Amino acid sequence: MRTNRIMNRHPSQWIALLALVGAGVMSFITSSNAGGGAGVDIGISLKEGLGNEPVWVGLGILLFVYALIISEVVHRTLAAAIGGLAAIIALNYYKIGDALTLAETTTLIEWETIGLLLGMMVMVGIISHTGLFEWFAVQAYKQSKGNVWSLVVILCVVTAVLSAFLDNVTTMLLLTPVTIQLARVLDLNPIPILIAEVIFSNIGGTATMIGDPPNIIIGSMMSESAIAQSNYPGLASDGVAFNDFIIELAPGILLTIVPTFMMLKWMYADEFAGERIRDVKELESKYGIKDMRMLKISGFILSAVILCFFLNPILHIAVSWVALVGAVLMLLATDPHELEEPLEKVEWTTLIFFAGLFVLIHSLQHLGVINWIGTQVEAAIGFFSAEYQFVAALVIILWVSAIASAFIDNIPYTITMIPIVLQISHTMGLELGPLIWALAFGACLGGNGTLIGASANVVTAGMSEEAGYPISFRQFFKAGFPVMLMTVSIMTGYIVVVYWVGKIWKFAFVAIAILGVIWQYSNGKKKGKNWAEALVDTQSISEMIAETLEQSEEE
């Protein structure tokens, strides 16, 4: 009976399955040949005697693409496609040998990322049909008791925690539909809430090895075994493992949470103010579970997928394969007459945008743009005297990584910077571990700088636009870039004190952060504020500073 049901699938269902399998095959090929789908090495060599000409041309193309995206003259997907085409033309002009074939050009696309996004989008589309997101939205409203700021804090905390233990792209794929549905029910503008969630997805993802793509790359290429096989085997003992990311990165991330909430509360003072009172019973009856059978099946499959994501360091199965297999299983369980709906929810424009962006960035990598950035970093560190080279290396790597990751894709940047960091550590005799963490902090937190600074940003913008709420480059930049500057500034103080002054300060910072939150919360509660308002009660801080200044003047 079950066999007949499977064989009697609608033709469009089989087409969808073949498309998913095709994406999975491309993902497997690229990840097998390039270590994670970072584009297959097609052996491109540039002509001799060109100097920095290809670099300047590449930078010009990148600036042109950004001008198109910022001005919104054309859609960002078309801008990325134009940039990718221009970069391919430049690469063909400067390279040795015949022009790139279409097959060679497609290897510049990170198919593992495309496969992960496609698989998760299909699963999210199927799950959304069950009514789960509407139900979750009602539960979040009940916990907030109608207070808008409390609701924002709940959503952002959930986002940060999930991003740490899944990855930020998956988290935003799951939470964006919830947020949009909730905003519609409460008559709120979802854009500020989505921007806040994305910012916290990048912050939360920084805390673990599996939370953000740069950390995944660092964990793979900076492990003890990987370094032992590199040009610097003597540094293998300084290689990093899964737990090291939590121990070294999470304490610093804790320091950024409350300040980020404060900044967002100040930026969106009007949008995050007030209350939205709704009849909870009416909401529960209107926005309940629609298809319990499919929810159980899809919930089981999604749980298995998430478990495999979490166990990725042990299983060593590409996350794209896991997502695509999950999508195929869900499609097989879907009613053939309802197949089109989840497939329509796939953000094809977002996938095409990523494809164009990957072609652009990897072409720039072959033109020498990213390697040029790394060379400038090494030269800047060498400018300082030996006594201060270590702290200079920490600060320069952190800030260059943050700024670069805000404006170019952080995946090829991280891949390029890893051998440079190894070289800096080896030639200058600097401790490798802190340099790795400076790179991780910068590459991950820098993603908050612009709309295309991180994959999670682009995915969220695509889903929001599909729902009728387009997020412009400028809207995101106004909130994301200041938050990026603030969090990277906090991390500057953190890494300098912890790795230059003494590692004991790491635990002191955690204690200070926890005690500070408790103190602020208790002071806010004494003033009659709710728990969310108490956490960002800047009045308590200003009063404490004023009292301290008065006491010092009296003395």
PDB file of C-alpha atoms in Angstrom, residues 155-161 163 168 171-172 191-206 256-257 260-261 264 444-451 454-458 460-461 476 479-484 487:
ATOM      1  CA  LEU A 155      12.335  36.410  19.873  1.00  0.00           C
ATOM      2  CA  CYS A 156      15.932  37.704  19.883  1.00  0.00           C
ATOM      3  CA  VAL A 157      17.008  35.460  22.771  1.00  0.00           C
ATOM      4  CA  VAL A 158      15.451  32.410  21.090  1.00  0.00           C
ATOM      5  CA  THR A 159      17.203  33.420  17.853  1.00  0.00           C
ATOM      6  CA  ALA A 160      20.618  33.778  19.519  1.00  0.00           C
ATOM      7  CA  VAL A 161      20.372  30.456  21.366  1.00  0.00           C
ATOM      8  CA  SER A 163      21.881  30.127  16.149  1.00  0.00           C
ATOM      9  CA  ASN A 168      22.142  31.247  11.892  1.00  0.00           C
ATOM     10  CA  THR A 171      17.476  29.644  12.547  1.00  0.00           C
ATOM     11  CA  MET A 172      16.292  32.577  10.445  1.00  0.00           C
ATOM     12  CA  ILE A 191      11.035  44.784   9.519  1.00  0.00           C
ATOM     13  CA  PRO A 192      12.607  46.234  12.723  1.00  0.00           C
ATOM     14  CA  ILE A 193      11.929  42.955  14.547  1.00  0.00           C
ATOM     15  CA  LEU A 194      13.476  40.900  11.738  1.00  0.00           C
ATOM     16  CA  ILE A 195      16.553  43.143  11.647  1.00  0.00           C
ATOM     17  CA  ALA A 196      16.954  42.727  15.416  1.00  0.00           C
ATOM     18  CA  GLU A 197      16.620  38.946  15.091  1.00  0.00           C
ATOM     19  CA  VAL A 198      19.181  38.747  12.284  1.00  0.00           C
ATOM     20  CA  ILE A 199      21.650  40.787  14.322  1.00  0.00           C
ATOM     21  CA  PHE A 200      21.252  38.387  17.241  1.00  0.00           C
ATOM     22  CA  SER A 201      21.507  35.378  14.930  1.00  0.00           C
ATOM     23  CA  ASN A 202      24.971  36.554  13.889  1.00  0.00           C
ATOM     24  CA  ILE A 203      25.929  37.312  17.493  1.00  0.00           C
ATOM     25  CA  GLY A 204      24.674  33.953  18.783  1.00  0.00           C
ATOM     26  CA  GLY A 205      26.255  32.072  15.887  1.00  0.00           C
ATOM     27  CA  THR A 206      29.661  33.488  16.812  1.00  0.00           C
ATOM     28  CA  THR A 256      27.685  42.136  23.797  1.00  0.00           C
ATOM     29  CA  ILE A 257      24.121  40.988  24.494  1.00  0.00           C
ATOM     30  CA  THR A 260      23.087  45.347  21.739  1.00  0.00           C
ATOM     31  CA  PHE A 261      19.611  45.269  23.263  1.00  0.00           C
ATOM     32  CA  LEU A 264      18.312  48.455  19.374  1.00  0.00           C
ATOM     33  CA  CYS A 444      31.255  36.576  12.273  1.00  0.00           C
ATOM     34  CA  LEU A 445      30.341  39.904  13.896  1.00  0.00           C
ATOM     35  CA  GLY A 446      31.267  41.776  10.722  1.00  0.00           C
ATOM     36  CA  GLY A 447      28.300  40.068   9.072  1.00  0.00           C
ATOM     37  CA  ASN A 448      26.002  42.491  10.907  1.00  0.00           C
ATOM     38  CA  GLY A 449      27.517  45.434   9.037  1.00  0.00           C
ATOM     39  CA  THR A 450      25.459  45.285   5.842  1.00  0.00           C
ATOM     40  CA  LEU A 451      22.491  43.465   4.347  1.00  0.00           C
ATOM     41  CA  ALA A 454      26.053  37.342   6.098  1.00  0.00           C
ATOM     42  CA  SER A 455      23.968  34.596   4.525  1.00  0.00           C
ATOM     43  CA  ALA A 456      21.344  34.880   7.275  1.00  0.00           C
ATOM     44  CA  ASN A 457      20.792  38.546   6.391  1.00  0.00           C
ATOM     45  CA  VAL A 458      20.113  37.798   2.729  1.00  0.00           C
ATOM     46  CA  THR A 460      15.757  36.900   5.906  1.00  0.00           C
ATOM     47  CA  ALA A 461      15.502  39.802   3.462  1.00  0.00           C
ATOM     48  CA  PHE A 476      19.590  47.327   7.499  1.00  0.00           C
ATOM     49  CA  ALA A 479      20.908  49.472  12.487  1.00  0.00           C
ATOM     50  CA  GLY A 480      23.419  46.777  11.593  1.00  0.00           C
ATOM     51  CA  PHE A 481      26.535  48.864  10.995  1.00  0.00           C
ATOM     52  CA  PRO A 482      26.425  50.761  14.331  1.00  0.00           C
ATOM     53  CA  VAL A 483      25.791  47.479  16.164  1.00  0.00           C
ATOM     54  CA  MET A 484      28.725  45.925  14.308  1.00  0.00           C
ATOM     55  CA  THR A 487      30.237  44.803  19.273  1.00  0.00           C
TER      56      THR A 487
END
